[in-house]
PDB file of C-alpha atoms in Angstrom:
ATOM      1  CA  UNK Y  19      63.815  13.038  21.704  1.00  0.00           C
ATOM      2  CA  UNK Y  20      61.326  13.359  24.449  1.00  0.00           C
ATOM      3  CA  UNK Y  21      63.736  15.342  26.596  1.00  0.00           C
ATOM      4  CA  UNK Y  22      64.018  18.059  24.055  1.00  0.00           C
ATOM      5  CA  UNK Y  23      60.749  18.374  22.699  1.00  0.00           C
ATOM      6  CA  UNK Y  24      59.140  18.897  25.978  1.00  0.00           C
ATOM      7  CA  UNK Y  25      61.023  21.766  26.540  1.00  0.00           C
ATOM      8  CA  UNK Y  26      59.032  23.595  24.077  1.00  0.00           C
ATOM      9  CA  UNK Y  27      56.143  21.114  23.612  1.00  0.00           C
ATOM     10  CA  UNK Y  28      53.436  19.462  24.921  1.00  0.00           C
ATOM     11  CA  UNK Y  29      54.522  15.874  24.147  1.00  0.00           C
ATOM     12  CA  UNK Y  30      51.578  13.455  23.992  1.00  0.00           C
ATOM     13  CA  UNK Y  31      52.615   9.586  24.061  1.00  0.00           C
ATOM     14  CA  UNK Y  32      49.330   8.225  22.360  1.00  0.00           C
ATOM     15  CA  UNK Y  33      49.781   4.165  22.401  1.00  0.00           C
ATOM     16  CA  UNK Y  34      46.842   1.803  20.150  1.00  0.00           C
ATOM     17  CA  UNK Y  35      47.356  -0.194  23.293  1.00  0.00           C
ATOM     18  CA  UNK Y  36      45.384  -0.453  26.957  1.00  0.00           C
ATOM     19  CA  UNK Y  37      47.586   1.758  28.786  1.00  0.00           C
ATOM     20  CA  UNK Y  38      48.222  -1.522  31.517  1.00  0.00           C
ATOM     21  CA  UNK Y  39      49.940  -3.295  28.769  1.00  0.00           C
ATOM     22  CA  UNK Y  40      52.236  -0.962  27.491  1.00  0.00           C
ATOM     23  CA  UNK Y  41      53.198   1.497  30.887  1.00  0.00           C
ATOM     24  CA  UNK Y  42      56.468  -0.398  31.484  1.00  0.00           C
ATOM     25  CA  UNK Y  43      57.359   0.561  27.735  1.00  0.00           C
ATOM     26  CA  UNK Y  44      56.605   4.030  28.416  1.00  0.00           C
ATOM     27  CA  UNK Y  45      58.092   4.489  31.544  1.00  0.00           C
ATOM     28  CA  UNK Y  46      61.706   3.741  30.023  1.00  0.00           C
ATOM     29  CA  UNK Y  47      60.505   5.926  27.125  1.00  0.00           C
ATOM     30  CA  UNK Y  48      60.188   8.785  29.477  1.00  0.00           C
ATOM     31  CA  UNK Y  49      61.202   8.105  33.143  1.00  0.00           C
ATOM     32  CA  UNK Y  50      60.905  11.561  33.667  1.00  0.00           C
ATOM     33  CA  UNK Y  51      57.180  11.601  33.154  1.00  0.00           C
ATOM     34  CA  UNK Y  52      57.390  14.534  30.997  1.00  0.00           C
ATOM     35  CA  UNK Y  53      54.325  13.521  28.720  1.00  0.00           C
ATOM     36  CA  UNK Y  54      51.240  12.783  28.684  1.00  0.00           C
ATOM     37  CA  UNK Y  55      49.721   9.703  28.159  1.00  0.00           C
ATOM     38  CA  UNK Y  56      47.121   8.108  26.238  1.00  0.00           C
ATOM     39  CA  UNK Y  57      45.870   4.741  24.995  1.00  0.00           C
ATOM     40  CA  UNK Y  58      43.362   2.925  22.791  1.00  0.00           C
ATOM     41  CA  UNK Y  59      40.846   3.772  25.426  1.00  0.00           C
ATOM     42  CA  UNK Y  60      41.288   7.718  23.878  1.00  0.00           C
ATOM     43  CA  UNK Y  61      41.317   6.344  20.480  1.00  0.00           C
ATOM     44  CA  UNK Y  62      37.628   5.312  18.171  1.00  0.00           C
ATOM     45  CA  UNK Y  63      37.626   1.685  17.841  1.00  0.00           C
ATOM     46  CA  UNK Y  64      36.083   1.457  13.987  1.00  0.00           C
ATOM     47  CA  UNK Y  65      36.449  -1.529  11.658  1.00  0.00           C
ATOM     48  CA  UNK Y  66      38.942  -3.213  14.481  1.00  0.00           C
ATOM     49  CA  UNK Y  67      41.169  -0.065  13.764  1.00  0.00           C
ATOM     50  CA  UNK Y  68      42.236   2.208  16.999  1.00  0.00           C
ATOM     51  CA  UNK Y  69      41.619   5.599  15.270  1.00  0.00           C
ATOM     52  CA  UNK Y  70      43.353   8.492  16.765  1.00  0.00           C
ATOM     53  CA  UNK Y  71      40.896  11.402  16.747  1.00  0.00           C
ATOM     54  CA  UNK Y  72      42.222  15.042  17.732  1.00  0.00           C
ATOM     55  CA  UNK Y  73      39.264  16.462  19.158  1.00  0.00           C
ATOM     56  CA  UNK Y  74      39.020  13.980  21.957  1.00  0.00           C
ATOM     57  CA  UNK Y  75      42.613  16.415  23.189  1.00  0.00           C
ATOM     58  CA  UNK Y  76      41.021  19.367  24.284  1.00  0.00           C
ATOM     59  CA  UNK Y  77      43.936  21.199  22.029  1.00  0.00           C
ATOM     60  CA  UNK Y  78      43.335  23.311  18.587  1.00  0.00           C
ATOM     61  CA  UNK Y  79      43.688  20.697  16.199  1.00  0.00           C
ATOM     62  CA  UNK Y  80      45.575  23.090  14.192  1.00  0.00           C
ATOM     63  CA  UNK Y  81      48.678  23.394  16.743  1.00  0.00           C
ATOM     64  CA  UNK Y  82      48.826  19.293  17.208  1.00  0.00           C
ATOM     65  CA  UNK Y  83      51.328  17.402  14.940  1.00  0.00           C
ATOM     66  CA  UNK Y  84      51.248  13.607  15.068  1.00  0.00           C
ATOM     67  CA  UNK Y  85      54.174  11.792  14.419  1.00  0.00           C
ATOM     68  CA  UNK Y  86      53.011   7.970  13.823  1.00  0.00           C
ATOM     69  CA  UNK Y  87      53.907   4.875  12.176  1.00  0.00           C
ATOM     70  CA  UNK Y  88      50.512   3.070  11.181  1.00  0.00           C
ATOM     71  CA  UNK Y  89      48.441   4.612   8.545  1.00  0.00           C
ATOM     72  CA  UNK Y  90      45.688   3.472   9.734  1.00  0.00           C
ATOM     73  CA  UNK Y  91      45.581   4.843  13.282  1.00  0.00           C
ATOM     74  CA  UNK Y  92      45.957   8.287  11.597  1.00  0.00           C
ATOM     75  CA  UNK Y  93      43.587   8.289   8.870  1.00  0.00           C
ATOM     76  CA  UNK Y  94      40.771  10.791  10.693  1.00  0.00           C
ATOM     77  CA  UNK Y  95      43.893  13.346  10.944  1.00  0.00           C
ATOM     78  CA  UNK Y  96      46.269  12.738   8.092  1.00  0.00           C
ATOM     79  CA  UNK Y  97      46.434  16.551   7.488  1.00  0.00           C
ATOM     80  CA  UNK Y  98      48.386  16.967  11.002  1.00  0.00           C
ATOM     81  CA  UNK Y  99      50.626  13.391  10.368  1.00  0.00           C
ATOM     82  CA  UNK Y 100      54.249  13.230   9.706  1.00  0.00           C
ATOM     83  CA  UNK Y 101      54.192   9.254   9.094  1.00  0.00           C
ATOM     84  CA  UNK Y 102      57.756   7.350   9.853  1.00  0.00           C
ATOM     85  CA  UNK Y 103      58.579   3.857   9.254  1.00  0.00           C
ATOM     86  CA  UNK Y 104      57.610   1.587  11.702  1.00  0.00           C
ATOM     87  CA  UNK Y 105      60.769  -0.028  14.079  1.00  0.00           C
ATOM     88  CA  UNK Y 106      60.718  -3.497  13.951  1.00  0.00           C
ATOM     89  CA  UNK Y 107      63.756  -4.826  14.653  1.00  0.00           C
ATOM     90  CA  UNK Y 108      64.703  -5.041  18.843  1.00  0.00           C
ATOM     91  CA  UNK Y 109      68.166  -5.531  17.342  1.00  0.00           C
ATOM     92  CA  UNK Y 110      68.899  -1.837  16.368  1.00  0.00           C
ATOM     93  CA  UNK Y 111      70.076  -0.160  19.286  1.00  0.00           C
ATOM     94  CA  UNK Y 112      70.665   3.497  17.954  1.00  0.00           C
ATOM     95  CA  UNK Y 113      67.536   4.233  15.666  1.00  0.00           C
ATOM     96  CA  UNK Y 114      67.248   8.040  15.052  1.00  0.00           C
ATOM     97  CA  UNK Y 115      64.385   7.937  13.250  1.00  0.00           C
ATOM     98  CA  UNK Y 116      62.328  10.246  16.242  1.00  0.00           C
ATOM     99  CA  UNK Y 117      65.776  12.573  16.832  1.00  0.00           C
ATOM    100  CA  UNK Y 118      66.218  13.214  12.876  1.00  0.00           C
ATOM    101  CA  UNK Y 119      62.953  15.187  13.127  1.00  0.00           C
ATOM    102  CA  UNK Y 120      64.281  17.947  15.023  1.00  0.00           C
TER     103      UNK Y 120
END
């Protein structure tokens, strides 16, 4: 998924985690480094929520699609969201959720 997006995208990995817990995670995500990444440390900590806010990217909010599993991470930029259901289960070694958006 990452490997084809970039091609044509800027791909932004944008974690509700410190960076430092989740970078092993994200270097098998993409051991080519071809994103860019963020954590909760980019986010607006409201309520005990990490809130993902756009204009913190430097990027036309208009041209930046999120694709994101918690509602509530999202909710300052629903308008730019394409929500998918979370993956929960370690188990399921082929999910396609991410590749059926193409």
């Amino acid at each position: 998924f990452i490997k084809q997006l970039s091609q044509y995208y800027e791909v932004v990995i944008f974690s509700e985690n410190d960076l430092g817990m989740v970078s092993e995670i994200l270097e098998n995500m993409d051991p080519e480094g071809a994103t860019h990444k963020l954590g909760n440390s980019a986010g607006e900590i409201r309520d005990g929520k990490v809130l993902k806010r756009l204009e913190f990217m430097n990027r036309d909010p208009r041209r930046i699609i999120v694709i994101d599993d918690n509602p509530d991470s999202v909710e300052l930029c629903m308008a730019n969201t394409l929500l998918v259901r979370p993956f929960n289960d370690v188990n399921i070694l082929h999910d396609r959720t991410l590749e059926n958006l193409i």
